[in-house]
Amino acid sequence: MLVLPENTGGPNTSVAAVIGDPVSHSLSPRLHNAAFAALGLNWSYVACHVPKGQGAQAIEDMRTLGLRGLSVTMPHKGEVALAVDALSDTAKKLGVVNCVRVEEERLIGENTDGIGFLDSVKSQMGIEVDDLRVVILGAGGAARSVALTLAENGASVGICNRTEESALELVEMVGKASSVVDEDAVKDAELVINATPLGMNANDPMPIDPSLLQNDPCVVDLIYKPAKTALLEEAESRGLETLNGLGMLLYQAGEQFRLWTGEEPPINAMAESVGISI
Ligand SMILES: NC(=O)c1ccc[n+]([C@@H]2O[C@H](COP(=O)([O-])OP(=O)(O)OC[C@H]3O[C@@H](n4cnc5c(N)ncnc54)[C@H](OP(=O)(O)O)[C@@H]3O)[C@@H](O)[C@H]2O)c1
């Protein structure tokens, strides 16, 4: 049960929020409020529906309201990157922000998606990514964050995407640890990541032909609704280790919590709030 400090909601409460459109489905309020309660911090976190096109205005409102932290979700990640006072190196490379922190009244844009993914596979699958051969399916926002972090941590990353031009752009951003590959590269991969939306709907086609999963790779799907996509089911039926995207969501929130409060995130309490066992 969530137990808040007695004075929560008073003038000394630090407030953080998530902005998105839509935002009603967001698990972030559960994750962050569980973390604040677990450490007895006088903080509170709310979800705010901010219509598309008003992300920059929300940053000005953050200053006026004195919010201490902001999570940013679709469709505001790019607009917010242009509206903050400065960007972390990662957010600058990606051009998108999923978190804003306050440093001496300046608003700093961060991106915690890649580190969230890395922490998730390390802690939930015991994977060390140095020298790992990875294939990422997709080249959109999630693929970009994950590819950059994996390459910065020593993995060699193949990008397999429907539109080759986007894959090339991603490889240009990530640098020499990455390359554009076709589906066949999955045969040789040690880690395969689905970063496309294929699998969210029951009648979606598979993102790859599952017979390519020949080298006993670990398979991660960034989708977490449904908890088990057809790709994960196929991989499991072949005896492969699998993971969905809920862990990435959890750990990226943990990193945001760390940036805002300076405290070690209470990951177990956060995981419990969304029903994951880690
Ligand atoms: N677990 C987490 O914390 C987390 C965080 C972020 C995202 N996600 C999930 O990751 C997935 C991707 O999100 P995103 O924000 O990266 O989306 P995005 O920016 O729209 O990118 C989607 C990518 O998937 C490809 N794609 C889309 N439809 C396809 C199809 N029918 N066939 C083949 N490829 C297709 C696109 O290829 P083209 O370039 O050809 O269009 C693009 O590369 C979503 O399922 C999202 O829910 C999870």
XYZ file of C-alpha atoms and ligand atoms in Angstrom:
326
model
C 0.000 0.000 0.000
C 1.205 3.497 -0.867
C 1.940 5.402 2.354
C 2.642 9.089 1.801
C 4.425 11.356 4.292
C 1.898 13.321 6.380
C 2.752 16.700 4.851
C 2.493 15.568 1.185
C 0.458 18.078 -0.808
C 1.549 21.066 1.253
C 3.674 23.996 0.093
C 6.913 22.057 0.638
C 5.923 19.149 -1.574
C 8.086 18.785 -4.667
C 5.899 18.060 -7.669
C 6.867 16.073 -10.776
C 4.641 15.263 -13.739
C 4.368 13.410 -17.016
C 3.094 15.166 -20.144
C 1.685 13.256 -23.113
C -1.192 12.989 -25.556
C -2.694 10.525 -24.707
C -1.477 10.094 -21.134
C -4.303 8.355 -19.300
C -2.716 4.897 -19.832
C 0.620 5.964 -18.318
C 2.140 3.761 -15.607
C 4.567 6.527 -14.616
C 2.455 7.955 -11.734
C 2.355 4.496 -10.116
C 6.095 3.959 -10.551
C 7.191 7.350 -9.255
C 4.698 7.721 -6.411
C 5.687 4.225 -5.206
C 9.333 5.340 -5.243
C 8.652 8.572 -3.324
C 6.572 6.676 -0.739
C 9.197 3.918 -0.353
C 11.841 6.509 0.598
C 9.437 8.744 2.544
C 10.155 11.695 0.237
C 7.786 14.650 0.254
C 7.254 14.456 -3.493
C 4.176 13.857 -5.606
C 3.780 12.896 -9.297
C 0.813 13.609 -11.556
C -0.188 12.860 -15.165
C -1.032 15.906 -17.328
C -2.756 15.679 -20.675
C -0.957 18.197 -22.886
C -2.300 18.350 -26.453
C 0.046 17.840 -29.400
C 1.869 21.068 -30.291
C 1.917 22.417 -26.708
C 5.078 20.718 -25.431
C 7.105 23.959 -25.505
C 4.330 25.763 -23.608
C 4.416 22.989 -20.987
C 8.127 23.734 -20.434
C 7.288 27.396 -19.736
C 4.519 26.217 -17.397
C 7.026 23.949 -15.644
C 9.096 27.045 -14.828
C 6.081 29.021 -13.580
C 4.732 26.178 -11.454
C 8.162 25.260 -10.106
C 7.890 21.579 -11.025
C 10.966 19.655 -9.884
C 10.880 17.016 -12.604
C 9.081 16.206 -15.836
C 8.658 12.986 -17.792
C 7.926 13.519 -21.468
C 6.123 11.061 -23.685
C 4.618 11.045 -27.180
C 4.221 13.343 -29.066
C 6.285 15.949 -27.185
C 9.778 14.453 -27.045
C 11.212 16.411 -29.984
C 9.466 19.705 -29.226
C 10.636 19.648 -25.594
C 14.237 19.050 -26.737
C 14.063 22.430 -28.497
C 12.429 24.227 -25.557
C 14.727 23.360 -22.615
C 17.820 25.397 -21.633
C 20.375 22.627 -22.251
C 20.571 18.966 -23.259
C 22.593 16.035 -21.936
C 25.024 14.555 -24.473
C 22.675 11.623 -25.098
C 19.576 13.796 -25.552
C 21.563 16.049 -27.908
C 22.601 13.095 -30.095
C 19.082 11.646 -30.132
C 17.333 15.018 -30.555
C 14.579 13.853 -28.200
C 13.981 14.202 -24.468
C 12.018 11.907 -22.157
C 12.920 13.644 -18.913
C 13.576 17.197 -17.717
C 15.490 17.970 -14.547
C 16.137 21.273 -12.798
C 19.686 22.480 -12.194
C 19.974 25.878 -10.535
C 16.736 27.070 -12.195
C 17.834 25.842 -15.638
C 15.854 23.063 -17.282
C 18.039 20.239 -18.602
C 16.678 17.727 -21.122
C 17.734 14.111 -20.643
C 16.972 10.792 -22.294
C 16.831 7.731 -20.010
C 15.305 5.194 -22.454
C 18.631 3.647 -23.526
C 20.024 3.288 -20.023
C 16.627 1.902 -18.934
C 16.926 -0.796 -21.582
C 20.513 -1.592 -20.598
C 19.707 -1.839 -16.873
C 16.716 -4.030 -17.695
C 18.619 -6.643 -19.746
C 21.527 -6.615 -17.291
C 19.403 -7.154 -14.230
C 16.579 -9.282 -15.672
C 18.558 -11.432 -18.136
C 22.100 -11.171 -16.725
C 23.335 -9.895 -20.103
C 26.667 -8.058 -20.440
C 26.565 -6.207 -23.736
C 30.289 -5.664 -24.345
C 31.173 -7.412 -27.659
C 27.592 -8.685 -28.006
C 26.185 -9.103 -31.535
C 22.804 -7.370 -31.517
C 20.134 -6.942 -34.186
C 17.521 -4.245 -33.635
C 14.319 -4.449 -35.680
C 13.144 -0.878 -36.334
C 14.827 2.519 -36.530
C 12.328 4.810 -34.779
C 12.654 6.661 -31.463
C 12.999 3.584 -29.222
C 15.449 1.871 -31.592
C 17.617 5.017 -31.688
C 17.904 5.274 -27.877
C 18.641 1.565 -27.464
C 21.122 1.411 -30.369
C 23.121 4.394 -29.092
C 23.426 3.030 -25.536
C 24.304 -0.488 -26.702
C 27.015 0.820 -29.047
C 28.410 3.124 -26.334
C 28.661 0.068 -24.104
C 30.641 -2.055 -26.555
C 27.968 -3.983 -28.479
C 28.010 -4.297 -32.254
C 24.574 -3.243 -33.453
C 22.842 -4.195 -36.697
C 19.801 -2.138 -37.677
C 17.127 -3.898 -39.714
C 14.333 -1.581 -40.788
C 11.509 -1.477 -43.314
C 12.705 1.905 -44.604
C 16.419 1.717 -45.338
C 16.888 5.485 -45.256
C 15.906 5.666 -41.550
C 18.269 2.777 -40.761
C 21.096 4.655 -42.533
C 20.338 7.823 -40.568
C 20.447 5.878 -37.323
C 23.786 4.287 -38.210
C 25.180 7.704 -39.064
C 24.171 8.967 -35.611
C 25.496 5.926 -33.711
C 28.788 5.563 -35.597
C 31.054 2.677 -36.473
C 29.771 0.156 -33.921
C 26.587 -0.063 -35.993
C 25.577 -1.071 -39.506
C 22.485 -1.506 -41.640
C 21.595 -5.202 -41.937
C 18.849 -7.324 -43.450
C 16.741 -9.976 -41.708
C 19.390 -12.633 -42.376
C 21.661 -11.042 -39.748
C 19.256 -12.402 -37.099
C 20.709 -15.885 -37.808
C 23.996 -14.808 -36.243
C 22.729 -12.495 -33.479
C 23.147 -13.089 -29.751
C 20.443 -10.560 -28.864
C 17.426 -9.685 -31.034
C 15.308 -6.655 -30.116
C 11.923 -5.812 -31.565
C 11.629 -2.012 -31.597
C 8.728 -1.906 -34.066
C 5.079 -1.770 -32.981
C 4.431 -5.129 -34.688
C 2.931 -7.395 -32.024
C 0.781 -4.811 -30.267
C -2.305 -6.074 -32.117
C -3.344 -9.721 -32.253
C -3.472 -9.820 -36.063
C -0.077 -8.128 -36.650
C 2.450 -10.037 -38.743
C 5.697 -11.119 -37.020
C 8.503 -8.527 -37.274
C 10.796 -11.313 -38.606
C 10.540 -14.881 -39.785
C 11.059 -16.755 -36.473
C 12.953 -19.571 -38.224
C 15.865 -17.072 -38.364
C 16.292 -17.385 -34.580
C 18.913 -20.081 -35.125
C 21.810 -19.010 -32.914
C 19.857 -19.300 -29.630
C 19.667 -15.508 -29.192
C 17.995 -13.784 -26.265
C 14.874 -12.060 -27.597
C 13.564 -8.780 -26.188
C 10.358 -7.108 -27.306
C 10.052 -3.463 -26.291
C 6.279 -3.885 -26.340
C 4.755 -4.632 -22.918
C 1.080 -4.621 -23.847
C 0.428 -7.469 -24.523
C 2.922 -8.870 -21.995
C 3.794 -11.658 -24.424
C 3.806 -10.833 -28.130
C 3.657 -13.532 -30.811
C 7.424 -13.042 -31.307
C 8.114 -13.750 -27.624
C 5.793 -16.767 -27.710
C 7.614 -18.160 -30.755
C 11.000 -17.536 -29.142
C 9.872 -19.182 -25.913
C 8.594 -22.223 -27.797
C 12.132 -22.573 -29.224
C 13.547 -22.551 -25.682
C 15.007 -19.024 -25.991
C 15.287 -16.557 -23.144
C 12.806 -13.689 -23.573
C 11.873 -10.376 -21.989
C 9.187 -7.766 -22.673
C 9.476 -3.966 -22.451
C 8.064 -3.463 -18.963
C 11.546 -3.719 -17.439
C 12.803 -0.962 -19.749
C 9.901 1.227 -18.648
C 10.704 0.497 -14.992
C 14.431 1.194 -15.212
C 14.093 4.338 -17.340
C 11.750 5.665 -14.636
C 14.347 4.669 -12.021
C 16.954 6.776 -13.837
C 14.571 9.735 -13.940
C 13.986 9.371 -10.201
C 17.759 9.364 -9.635
C 18.220 12.520 -11.757
C 15.481 14.422 -9.893
C 16.115 13.369 -6.297
C 19.781 12.311 -6.281
C 18.657 9.145 -4.453
C 19.193 5.521 -5.475
C 15.842 4.412 -6.990
C 13.952 1.863 -4.865
C 13.550 -0.477 -7.845
C 11.798 -3.280 -5.937
C 9.028 -0.974 -4.714
C 8.679 0.532 -8.182
C 8.524 -2.938 -9.780
C 5.903 -4.075 -7.289
C 3.736 -1.040 -8.133
C 3.359 -2.296 -11.727
C 3.347 -6.011 -10.948
C 6.799 -7.057 -12.206
C 9.012 -9.444 -10.303
C 12.710 -8.649 -10.754
N 9.290 -0.452 -23.121
C 9.453 0.836 -23.248
O 9.799 1.554 -22.289
C 9.245 1.465 -24.606
C 9.695 2.777 -24.856
C 9.484 3.311 -26.130
C 8.832 2.563 -27.116
N 8.417 1.294 -26.826
C 7.761 0.494 -27.867
O 8.649 0.381 -28.968
C 7.912 0.335 -30.193
C 8.453 1.391 -31.159
O 8.210 2.675 -30.618
P 8.881 3.980 -31.283
O 8.550 5.107 -30.370
O 10.283 3.733 -31.640
O 8.015 4.108 -32.628
P 8.387 4.892 -33.958
O 9.349 5.999 -33.669
O 7.109 5.180 -34.628
O 9.191 3.798 -34.849
C 8.567 2.648 -35.314
C 9.562 1.780 -36.076
O 8.893 0.570 -36.427
C 8.864 0.417 -37.848
N 7.542 -0.065 -38.252
C 6.347 0.499 -37.959
N 5.359 -0.227 -38.501
C 5.949 -1.242 -39.187
C 5.446 -2.305 -39.987
N 4.130 -2.463 -40.194
N 6.332 -3.167 -40.536
C 7.658 -3.011 -40.332
N 8.194 -2.015 -39.591
C 7.347 -1.145 -39.019
C 9.115 1.791 -38.423
O 9.719 1.609 -39.690
P 9.763 2.756 -40.807
O 11.014 3.541 -40.543
O 9.824 1.976 -42.065
O 8.511 3.560 -40.652
C 10.061 2.392 -37.385
O 11.372 1.983 -37.610
C 6.451 0.548 -29.805
O 5.834 -0.702 -29.729
C 6.516 1.160 -28.426
O 5.394 0.841 -27.640
C 8.609 0.740 -25.603
